Amino acid sequence: MIRVRFIKTIMALIIGILFTVPVFAEGFITGKIKLPFEATVTLKNNKVENNSKTNLLLTFKIDEGSYLYKDSLSLKIKPISGVKIGKPVFPKSETKMDKFTKLNKQIYHKSFTVSVPVEVTPQAKSGKMQLASTVNFQGCSKTICYIPQEKNVSIPFEVVKKK
């Protein structure tokens, strides 16, 4: 009797998991689950003179009680002729004992901005351009860690001749 009840309980758990996981995963794939963090990429100046510098700004908005892992953050920018991309400048992070990995991790738990130097060379052609970028990140809320995220962003700007 106990064995039959145990088997029924195990079967119910397995069936519940089989139906829950795909629905939960589908929410990530279709974007129906709201993440507690959001990434935006902008250029400080939308019109840039050739032979001048500006900054690309990667801003993360993080809901209270959530955090992003610093080691999961990356920004890749596709090279374009006449534009040099510098190294990202990250703000100071904090060390936290991560309850999910049981390791000390560098995290951001408040909204922050990463600045990336952008130089438009004298050889850059005048006109409209697009900086194609890919942002990768992963973070957790109080109760769950989310799958790694990838966001493709195209940043329009215009190169104008220096006066």
Short mmCIF file of N, CA and C in Angstrom, two decimals:
data_model
loop_
_atom_site.label_atom_id
_atom_site.label_comp_id
_atom_site.label_asym_id
_atom_site.label_seq_id
_atom_site.Cartn_x
_atom_site.Cartn_y
_atom_site.Cartn_z
N MET A 1 0.83 -1.19 0.00
CA MET A 1 0.00 0.00 0.00
C MET A 1 0.87 1.26 0.00
N ILE A 2 1.86 1.28 0.88
CA ILE A 2 2.75 2.43 0.95
C ILE A 2 3.56 2.53 -0.34
N ARG A 3 3.97 1.38 -0.86
CA ARG A 3 4.75 1.36 -2.09
C ARG A 3 3.94 1.92 -3.27
N VAL A 4 2.68 1.58 -3.37
CA VAL A 4 1.81 2.07 -4.45
C VAL A 4 1.64 3.59 -4.32
N ARG A 5 1.43 4.07 -3.11
CA ARG A 5 1.28 5.51 -2.88
C ARG A 5 2.57 6.25 -3.24
N PHE A 6 3.72 5.66 -2.88
CA PHE A 6 5.01 6.25 -3.20
C PHE A 6 5.20 6.34 -4.72
N ILE A 7 4.87 5.28 -5.42
CA ILE A 7 5.00 5.26 -6.89
C ILE A 7 4.07 6.30 -7.52
N LYS A 8 2.85 6.43 -7.02
CA LYS A 8 1.91 7.42 -7.55
C LYS A 8 2.43 8.84 -7.31
N THR A 9 3.01 9.07 -6.14
CA THR A 9 3.56 10.38 -5.82
C THR A 9 4.72 10.72 -6.75
N ILE A 10 5.62 9.77 -6.95
CA ILE A 10 6.76 9.98 -7.85
C ILE A 10 6.28 10.25 -9.27
N MET A 11 5.30 9.49 -9.74
CA MET A 11 4.76 9.69 -11.10
C MET A 11 4.13 11.07 -11.23
N ALA A 12 3.41 11.51 -10.22
CA ALA A 12 2.79 12.84 -10.26
C ALA A 12 3.87 13.93 -10.32
N LEU A 13 4.95 13.77 -9.56
CA LEU A 13 6.05 14.73 -9.60
C LEU A 13 6.71 14.77 -10.97
N ILE A 14 6.96 13.61 -11.53
CA ILE A 14 7.59 13.54 -12.85
C ILE A 14 6.71 14.21 -13.90
N ILE A 15 5.43 13.92 -13.89
CA ILE A 15 4.50 14.52 -14.86
C ILE A 15 4.45 16.03 -14.65
N GLY A 16 4.42 16.47 -13.41
CA GLY A 16 4.40 17.91 -13.12
C GLY A 16 5.64 18.60 -13.66
N ILE A 17 6.79 17.99 -13.46
CA ILE A 17 8.04 18.57 -13.96
C ILE A 17 8.06 18.59 -15.48
N LEU A 18 7.62 17.51 -16.10
CA LEU A 18 7.61 17.45 -17.57
C LEU A 18 6.75 18.53 -18.19
N PHE A 19 5.66 18.90 -17.54
CA PHE A 19 4.79 19.94 -18.09
C PHE A 19 5.22 21.35 -17.67
N THR A 20 5.87 21.48 -16.53
CA THR A 20 6.26 22.80 -16.03
C THR A 20 7.49 23.34 -16.74
N VAL A 21 8.53 22.54 -16.89
CA VAL A 21 9.79 23.00 -17.47
C VAL A 21 9.61 23.54 -18.89
N PRO A 22 8.93 22.82 -19.81
CA PRO A 22 8.77 23.39 -21.16
C PRO A 22 8.00 24.70 -21.17
N VAL A 23 6.98 24.83 -20.34
CA VAL A 23 6.20 26.06 -20.30
C VAL A 23 7.07 27.20 -19.79
N PHE A 24 7.86 26.94 -18.74
CA PHE A 24 8.74 27.95 -18.18
C PHE A 24 9.80 28.36 -19.19
N ALA A 25 10.42 27.37 -19.85
CA ALA A 25 11.45 27.66 -20.85
C ALA A 25 10.87 28.43 -22.03
N GLU A 26 9.65 28.08 -22.44
CA GLU A 26 9.02 28.79 -23.55
C GLU A 26 8.85 30.26 -23.23
N GLY A 27 8.59 30.59 -21.97
CA GLY A 27 8.46 31.99 -21.57
C GLY A 27 9.73 32.76 -21.84
N PHE A 28 10.90 32.14 -21.62
CA PHE A 28 12.16 32.81 -21.92
C PHE A 28 12.34 32.97 -23.42
N ILE A 29 12.04 31.92 -24.16
CA ILE A 29 12.24 31.95 -25.61
C ILE A 29 11.33 32.98 -26.27
N THR A 30 10.09 33.03 -25.86
CA THR A 30 9.14 33.95 -26.49
C THR A 30 9.17 35.34 -25.86
N GLY A 31 9.94 35.51 -24.78
CA GLY A 31 10.04 36.82 -24.15
C GLY A 31 8.86 37.17 -23.27
N LYS A 32 8.06 36.17 -22.89
CA LYS A 32 6.88 36.43 -22.07
C LYS A 32 7.20 36.57 -20.59
N ILE A 33 8.37 36.08 -20.18
CA ILE A 33 8.77 36.21 -18.78
C ILE A 33 9.58 37.50 -18.66
N LYS A 34 9.17 38.37 -17.75
CA LYS A 34 9.89 39.63 -17.56
C LYS A 34 11.11 39.38 -16.68
N LEU A 35 12.25 39.69 -17.23
CA LEU A 35 13.49 39.55 -16.47
C LEU A 35 13.63 40.73 -15.51
N PRO A 36 14.31 40.53 -14.38
CA PRO A 36 14.48 41.63 -13.42
C PRO A 36 15.63 42.57 -13.78
N PHE A 37 16.16 42.44 -14.99
CA PHE A 37 17.21 43.34 -15.46
C PHE A 37 17.00 43.60 -16.95
N GLU A 38 17.46 44.79 -17.37
CA GLU A 38 17.28 45.20 -18.76
C GLU A 38 18.54 45.91 -19.23
N ALA A 39 18.98 45.59 -20.44
CA ALA A 39 20.18 46.22 -21.01
C ALA A 39 19.80 47.14 -22.16
N THR A 40 20.38 48.34 -22.16
CA THR A 40 20.22 49.25 -23.29
C THR A 40 21.61 49.74 -23.72
N VAL A 41 21.77 49.94 -25.02
CA VAL A 41 23.04 50.41 -25.55
C VAL A 41 22.76 51.69 -26.33
N THR A 42 23.50 52.75 -26.01
CA THR A 42 23.34 54.03 -26.70
C THR A 42 24.72 54.62 -27.00
N LEU A 43 24.74 55.56 -27.91
CA LEU A 43 25.95 56.31 -28.19
C LEU A 43 25.76 57.69 -27.60
N LYS A 44 26.78 58.19 -26.89
CA LYS A 44 26.66 59.48 -26.21
C LYS A 44 26.25 60.58 -27.19
N ASN A 45 26.82 60.55 -28.39
CA ASN A 45 26.49 61.53 -29.43
C ASN A 45 26.03 60.78 -30.68
N ASN A 46 24.90 61.15 -31.24
CA ASN A 46 24.42 60.51 -32.46
C ASN A 46 25.07 61.07 -33.71
N LYS A 47 25.63 62.27 -33.60
CA LYS A 47 26.41 62.86 -34.70
C LYS A 47 27.83 63.03 -34.18
N VAL A 48 28.78 62.41 -34.90
CA VAL A 48 30.16 62.43 -34.46
C VAL A 48 31.03 62.94 -35.61
N GLU A 49 31.89 63.91 -35.30
CA GLU A 49 32.81 64.41 -36.32
C GLU A 49 33.94 63.41 -36.52
N ASN A 50 34.43 63.31 -37.80
CA ASN A 50 35.58 62.44 -37.97
C ASN A 50 36.77 63.07 -37.25
N ASN A 51 37.69 62.21 -36.84
CA ASN A 51 38.84 62.60 -36.02
C ASN A 51 38.39 63.11 -34.64
N SER A 52 37.37 62.46 -34.06
CA SER A 52 36.92 62.82 -32.71
C SER A 52 36.52 61.56 -31.94
N LYS A 53 36.22 61.76 -30.67
CA LYS A 53 35.89 60.64 -29.79
C LYS A 53 34.53 60.84 -29.15
N THR A 54 33.92 59.71 -28.81
CA THR A 54 32.67 59.71 -28.05
C THR A 54 32.67 58.43 -27.21
N ASN A 55 31.57 58.15 -26.55
CA ASN A 55 31.47 56.93 -25.75
C ASN A 55 30.19 56.18 -26.07
N LEU A 56 30.32 54.87 -26.12
CA LEU A 56 29.16 54.00 -26.21
C LEU A 56 28.79 53.66 -24.77
N LEU A 57 27.53 53.74 -24.44
CA LEU A 57 27.08 53.50 -23.06
C LEU A 57 26.19 52.27 -23.00
N LEU A 58 26.62 51.29 -22.23
CA LEU A 58 25.84 50.08 -21.98
C LEU A 58 25.26 50.21 -20.59
N THR A 59 23.95 50.40 -20.50
CA THR A 59 23.30 50.64 -19.21
C THR A 59 22.43 49.45 -18.83
N PHE A 60 22.60 48.99 -17.61
CA PHE A 60 21.77 47.91 -17.07
C PHE A 60 20.87 48.47 -15.98
N LYS A 61 19.60 48.22 -16.10
CA LYS A 61 18.63 48.55 -15.05
C LYS A 61 18.35 47.24 -14.33
N ILE A 62 18.52 47.24 -13.01
CA ILE A 62 18.36 46.02 -12.22
C ILE A 62 17.30 46.25 -11.15
N ASP A 63 16.30 45.38 -11.12
CA ASP A 63 15.25 45.48 -10.10
C ASP A 63 15.83 45.18 -8.72
N GLU A 64 15.21 45.76 -7.70
CA GLU A 64 15.64 45.53 -6.32
C GLU A 64 15.58 44.04 -5.99
N GLY A 65 16.61 43.56 -5.32
CA GLY A 65 16.67 42.15 -4.92
C GLY A 65 17.27 41.24 -5.98
N SER A 66 17.62 41.79 -7.12
CA SER A 66 18.22 41.00 -8.20
C SER A 66 19.65 41.46 -8.42
N TYR A 67 20.42 40.67 -9.16
CA TYR A 67 21.80 41.04 -9.43
C TYR A 67 22.29 40.38 -10.72
N LEU A 68 23.35 40.96 -11.29
CA LEU A 68 24.01 40.41 -12.47
C LEU A 68 25.41 39.95 -12.09
N TYR A 69 25.85 38.86 -12.69
CA TYR A 69 27.22 38.39 -12.50
C TYR A 69 28.15 39.20 -13.40
N LYS A 70 29.19 39.78 -12.84
CA LYS A 70 30.13 40.56 -13.64
C LYS A 70 30.83 39.68 -14.68
N ASP A 71 31.19 38.45 -14.29
CA ASP A 71 31.92 37.59 -15.22
C ASP A 71 31.07 37.09 -16.39
N SER A 72 29.77 37.32 -16.34
CA SER A 72 28.91 36.91 -17.46
C SER A 72 28.64 38.06 -18.43
N LEU A 73 29.09 39.26 -18.08
CA LEU A 73 28.83 40.43 -18.91
C LEU A 73 29.85 40.53 -20.04
N SER A 74 29.35 40.71 -21.24
CA SER A 74 30.25 40.99 -22.35
C SER A 74 29.53 41.84 -23.38
N LEU A 75 30.32 42.62 -24.09
CA LEU A 75 29.81 43.46 -25.16
C LEU A 75 30.74 43.27 -26.35
N LYS A 76 30.19 42.76 -27.43
CA LYS A 76 30.97 42.58 -28.66
C LYS A 76 30.43 43.56 -29.70
N ILE A 77 31.33 44.29 -30.33
CA ILE A 77 30.94 45.27 -31.34
C ILE A 77 31.62 44.89 -32.65
N LYS A 78 30.81 44.75 -33.68
CA LYS A 78 31.34 44.39 -35.00
C LYS A 78 32.18 45.55 -35.53
N PRO A 79 33.43 45.28 -35.95
CA PRO A 79 34.28 46.35 -36.45
C PRO A 79 33.72 46.97 -37.75
N ILE A 80 33.88 48.28 -37.86
CA ILE A 80 33.53 48.97 -39.10
C ILE A 80 34.67 49.92 -39.47
N SER A 81 34.85 50.13 -40.74
CA SER A 81 35.93 50.96 -41.25
C SER A 81 35.83 52.39 -40.71
N GLY A 82 36.96 52.89 -40.21
CA GLY A 82 37.01 54.26 -39.74
C GLY A 82 36.58 54.47 -38.30
N VAL A 83 36.26 53.38 -37.60
CA VAL A 83 35.82 53.49 -36.20
C VAL A 83 36.66 52.54 -35.35
N LYS A 84 37.28 53.08 -34.30
CA LYS A 84 38.06 52.27 -33.36
C LYS A 84 37.29 52.16 -32.05
N ILE A 85 37.18 50.94 -31.55
CA ILE A 85 36.47 50.67 -30.30
C ILE A 85 37.50 50.39 -29.21
N GLY A 86 37.40 51.11 -28.09
CA GLY A 86 38.30 50.91 -26.97
C GLY A 86 37.81 49.81 -26.03
N LYS A 87 38.53 49.65 -24.93
CA LYS A 87 38.16 48.64 -23.93
C LYS A 87 37.05 49.18 -23.03
N PRO A 88 36.07 48.33 -22.71
CA PRO A 88 34.99 48.76 -21.80
C PRO A 88 35.53 49.13 -20.43
N VAL A 89 34.93 50.15 -19.83
CA VAL A 89 35.28 50.58 -18.47
C VAL A 89 34.09 50.24 -17.58
N PHE A 90 34.30 49.24 -16.71
CA PHE A 90 33.24 48.77 -15.81
C PHE A 90 33.31 49.51 -14.48
N PRO A 91 32.15 49.81 -13.89
CA PRO A 91 32.17 50.38 -12.54
C PRO A 91 32.57 49.30 -11.54
N LYS A 92 32.88 49.74 -10.33
CA LYS A 92 33.26 48.80 -9.27
C LYS A 92 32.09 47.87 -8.96
N SER A 93 32.41 46.59 -8.85
CA SER A 93 31.39 45.60 -8.48
C SER A 93 31.60 45.24 -7.01
N GLU A 94 30.75 44.38 -6.49
CA GLU A 94 30.93 43.95 -5.10
C GLU A 94 31.00 42.43 -5.05
N THR A 95 31.65 41.93 -4.01
CA THR A 95 31.78 40.49 -3.83
C THR A 95 30.61 39.98 -3.01
N LYS A 96 30.04 38.88 -3.47
CA LYS A 96 28.90 38.29 -2.77
C LYS A 96 29.06 36.78 -2.78
N MET A 97 28.76 36.15 -1.64
CA MET A 97 28.71 34.70 -1.59
C MET A 97 27.43 34.30 -2.30
N ASP A 98 27.57 33.68 -3.44
CA ASP A 98 26.41 33.31 -4.25
C ASP A 98 25.78 32.04 -3.70
N LYS A 99 24.50 32.14 -3.33
CA LYS A 99 23.82 30.99 -2.73
C LYS A 99 23.56 29.87 -3.73
N PHE A 100 23.61 30.19 -5.02
CA PHE A 100 23.36 29.17 -6.04
C PHE A 100 24.63 28.39 -6.37
N THR A 101 25.78 29.08 -6.47
CA THR A 101 27.03 28.41 -6.82
C THR A 101 27.91 28.11 -5.61
N LYS A 102 27.60 28.72 -4.47
CA LYS A 102 28.38 28.58 -3.23
C LYS A 102 29.82 29.11 -3.41
N LEU A 103 29.98 30.07 -4.31
CA LEU A 103 31.28 30.70 -4.55
C LEU A 103 31.17 32.20 -4.36
N ASN A 104 32.31 32.83 -4.02
CA ASN A 104 32.34 34.29 -4.01
C ASN A 104 32.34 34.77 -5.45
N LYS A 105 31.41 35.64 -5.79
CA LYS A 105 31.27 36.14 -7.16
C LYS A 105 31.23 37.66 -7.14
N GLN A 106 31.71 38.26 -8.22
CA GLN A 106 31.59 39.71 -8.41
C GLN A 106 30.23 39.97 -9.04
N ILE A 107 29.45 40.85 -8.41
CA ILE A 107 28.09 41.11 -8.88
C ILE A 107 27.80 42.61 -8.92
N TYR A 108 26.74 42.93 -9.64
CA TYR A 108 26.13 44.26 -9.62
C TYR A 108 24.69 44.08 -9.17
N HIS A 109 24.30 44.76 -8.11
CA HIS A 109 22.91 44.64 -7.64
C HIS A 109 22.13 45.94 -7.80
N LYS A 110 22.79 46.96 -8.31
CA LYS A 110 22.12 48.24 -8.59
C LYS A 110 22.35 48.57 -10.06
N SER A 111 21.50 49.40 -10.61
CA SER A 111 21.66 49.81 -12.00
C SER A 111 23.03 50.45 -12.20
N PHE A 112 23.63 50.23 -13.37
CA PHE A 112 24.97 50.76 -13.64
C PHE A 112 25.18 50.93 -15.14
N THR A 113 26.26 51.65 -15.48
CA THR A 113 26.59 51.91 -16.88
C THR A 113 28.05 51.55 -17.14
N VAL A 114 28.28 50.86 -18.24
CA VAL A 114 29.62 50.55 -18.73
C VAL A 114 29.90 51.52 -19.88
N SER A 115 31.05 52.16 -19.84
CA SER A 115 31.42 53.13 -20.88
C SER A 115 32.48 52.51 -21.79
N VAL A 116 32.27 52.65 -23.11
CA VAL A 116 33.22 52.11 -24.08
C VAL A 116 33.68 53.26 -24.99
N PRO A 117 34.98 53.59 -24.96
CA PRO A 117 35.48 54.66 -25.83
C PRO A 117 35.33 54.30 -27.31
N VAL A 118 34.87 55.27 -28.09
CA VAL A 118 34.72 55.10 -29.53
C VAL A 118 35.44 56.26 -30.21
N GLU A 119 36.34 55.93 -31.12
CA GLU A 119 37.07 56.97 -31.86
C GLU A 119 36.71 56.87 -33.33
N VAL A 120 36.29 57.99 -33.89
CA VAL A 120 36.03 58.08 -35.32
C VAL A 120 37.28 58.67 -35.95
N THR A 121 37.95 57.90 -36.80
CA THR A 121 39.24 58.31 -37.36
C THR A 121 39.05 59.34 -38.48
N PRO A 122 40.14 60.01 -38.86
CA PRO A 122 40.05 60.97 -39.97
C PRO A 122 39.64 60.28 -41.29
N GLN A 123 39.92 58.98 -41.40
CA GLN A 123 39.60 58.24 -42.62
C GLN A 123 38.13 57.82 -42.71
N ALA A 124 37.39 58.01 -41.65
CA ALA A 124 35.97 57.60 -41.66
C ALA A 124 35.21 58.40 -42.71
N LYS A 125 34.40 57.69 -43.47
CA LYS A 125 33.57 58.35 -44.49
C LYS A 125 32.38 59.03 -43.82
N SER A 126 32.03 60.19 -44.32
CA SER A 126 30.85 60.90 -43.80
C SER A 126 29.60 60.13 -44.19
N GLY A 127 28.61 60.20 -43.31
CA GLY A 127 27.33 59.55 -43.60
C GLY A 127 26.83 58.74 -42.43
N LYS A 128 25.69 58.10 -42.66
CA LYS A 128 25.05 57.31 -41.60
C LYS A 128 25.72 55.94 -41.50
N MET A 129 25.88 55.50 -40.25
CA MET A 129 26.51 54.20 -39.96
C MET A 129 25.71 53.50 -38.88
N GLN A 130 26.02 52.23 -38.70
CA GLN A 130 25.41 51.41 -37.64
C GLN A 130 26.52 50.67 -36.91
N LEU A 131 26.51 50.76 -35.60
CA LEU A 131 27.38 49.91 -34.78
C LEU A 131 26.55 48.70 -34.37
N ALA A 132 26.90 47.54 -34.86
CA ALA A 132 26.18 46.31 -34.50
C ALA A 132 26.86 45.72 -33.27
N SER A 133 26.08 45.51 -32.22
CA SER A 133 26.66 44.99 -30.98
C SER A 133 25.83 43.83 -30.43
N THR A 134 26.52 43.00 -29.66
CA THR A 134 25.87 41.89 -28.97
C THR A 134 26.22 41.99 -27.49
N VAL A 135 25.20 42.00 -26.65
CA VAL A 135 25.37 42.07 -25.20
C VAL A 135 25.00 40.72 -24.61
N ASN A 136 25.88 40.16 -23.79
CA ASN A 136 25.60 38.91 -23.08
C ASN A 136 25.62 39.18 -21.58
N PHE A 137 24.69 38.56 -20.87
CA PHE A 137 24.64 38.74 -19.42
C PHE A 137 23.82 37.62 -18.78
N GLN A 138 24.04 37.44 -17.47
CA GLN A 138 23.26 36.48 -16.69
C GLN A 138 23.15 37.01 -15.28
N GLY A 139 21.99 36.76 -14.68
CA GLY A 139 21.78 37.20 -13.32
C GLY A 139 20.73 36.38 -12.62
N CYS A 140 20.46 36.78 -11.38
CA CYS A 140 19.54 36.04 -10.53
C CYS A 140 18.62 37.02 -9.80
N SER A 141 17.48 36.50 -9.38
CA SER A 141 16.60 37.22 -8.46
C SER A 141 16.77 36.55 -7.10
N LYS A 142 15.89 36.86 -6.17
CA LYS A 142 15.99 36.25 -4.84
C LYS A 142 15.76 34.74 -4.89
N THR A 143 14.98 34.27 -5.87
CA THR A 143 14.56 32.87 -5.87
C THR A 143 15.06 32.04 -7.03
N ILE A 144 15.56 32.67 -8.10
CA ILE A 144 15.91 31.90 -9.29
C ILE A 144 17.06 32.56 -10.04
N CYS A 145 17.90 31.74 -10.67
CA CYS A 145 18.90 32.25 -11.60
C CYS A 145 18.36 32.03 -13.01
N TYR A 146 18.53 33.03 -13.83
CA TYR A 146 17.99 32.99 -15.19
C TYR A 146 19.04 32.46 -16.16
N ILE A 147 18.57 31.90 -17.26
CA ILE A 147 19.50 31.40 -18.27
C ILE A 147 20.27 32.58 -18.85
N PRO A 148 21.49 32.34 -19.35
CA PRO A 148 22.24 33.45 -19.96
C PRO A 148 21.43 34.10 -21.09
N GLN A 149 21.54 35.42 -21.14
CA GLN A 149 20.79 36.21 -22.13
C GLN A 149 21.74 36.78 -23.17
N GLU A 150 21.23 36.92 -24.40
CA GLU A 150 21.98 37.57 -25.47
C GLU A 150 21.05 38.56 -26.15
N LYS A 151 21.53 39.78 -26.29
CA LYS A 151 20.71 40.83 -26.90
C LYS A 151 21.52 41.47 -28.02
N ASN A 152 20.98 41.47 -29.23
CA ASN A 152 21.62 42.13 -30.37
C ASN A 152 21.04 43.53 -30.51
N VAL A 153 21.94 44.50 -30.61
CA VAL A 153 21.51 45.90 -30.69
C VAL A 153 22.28 46.59 -31.82
N SER A 154 21.57 47.36 -32.61
CA SER A 154 22.19 48.16 -33.66
C SER A 154 22.07 49.63 -33.26
N ILE A 155 23.20 50.33 -33.22
CA ILE A 155 23.22 51.72 -32.77
C ILE A 155 23.50 52.62 -33.97
N PRO A 156 22.50 53.38 -34.40
CA PRO A 156 22.71 54.28 -35.54
C PRO A 156 23.44 55.55 -35.12
N PHE A 157 24.30 56.04 -35.99
CA PHE A 157 24.95 57.33 -35.77
C PHE A 157 25.38 57.89 -37.12
N GLU A 158 25.77 59.14 -37.10
CA GLU A 158 26.18 59.79 -38.34
C GLU A 158 27.56 60.41 -38.18
N VAL A 159 28.42 60.16 -39.15
CA VAL A 159 29.75 60.77 -39.17
C VAL A 159 29.64 62.04 -40.01
N VAL A 160 30.05 63.16 -39.42
CA VAL A 160 30.01 64.44 -40.14
C VAL A 160 31.44 64.98 -40.24
N LYS A 161 31.71 65.69 -41.32
CA LYS A 161 33.05 66.26 -41.51
C LYS A 161 33.33 67.32 -40.45
N LYS A 162 34.56 67.28 -39.95
CA LYS A 162 34.97 68.26 -38.95
C LYS A 162 35.02 69.64 -39.59
N LYS A 163 34.47 70.60 -38.89
CA LYS A 163 34.41 71.98 -39.43
C LYS A 163 35.71 72.71 -39.26
#
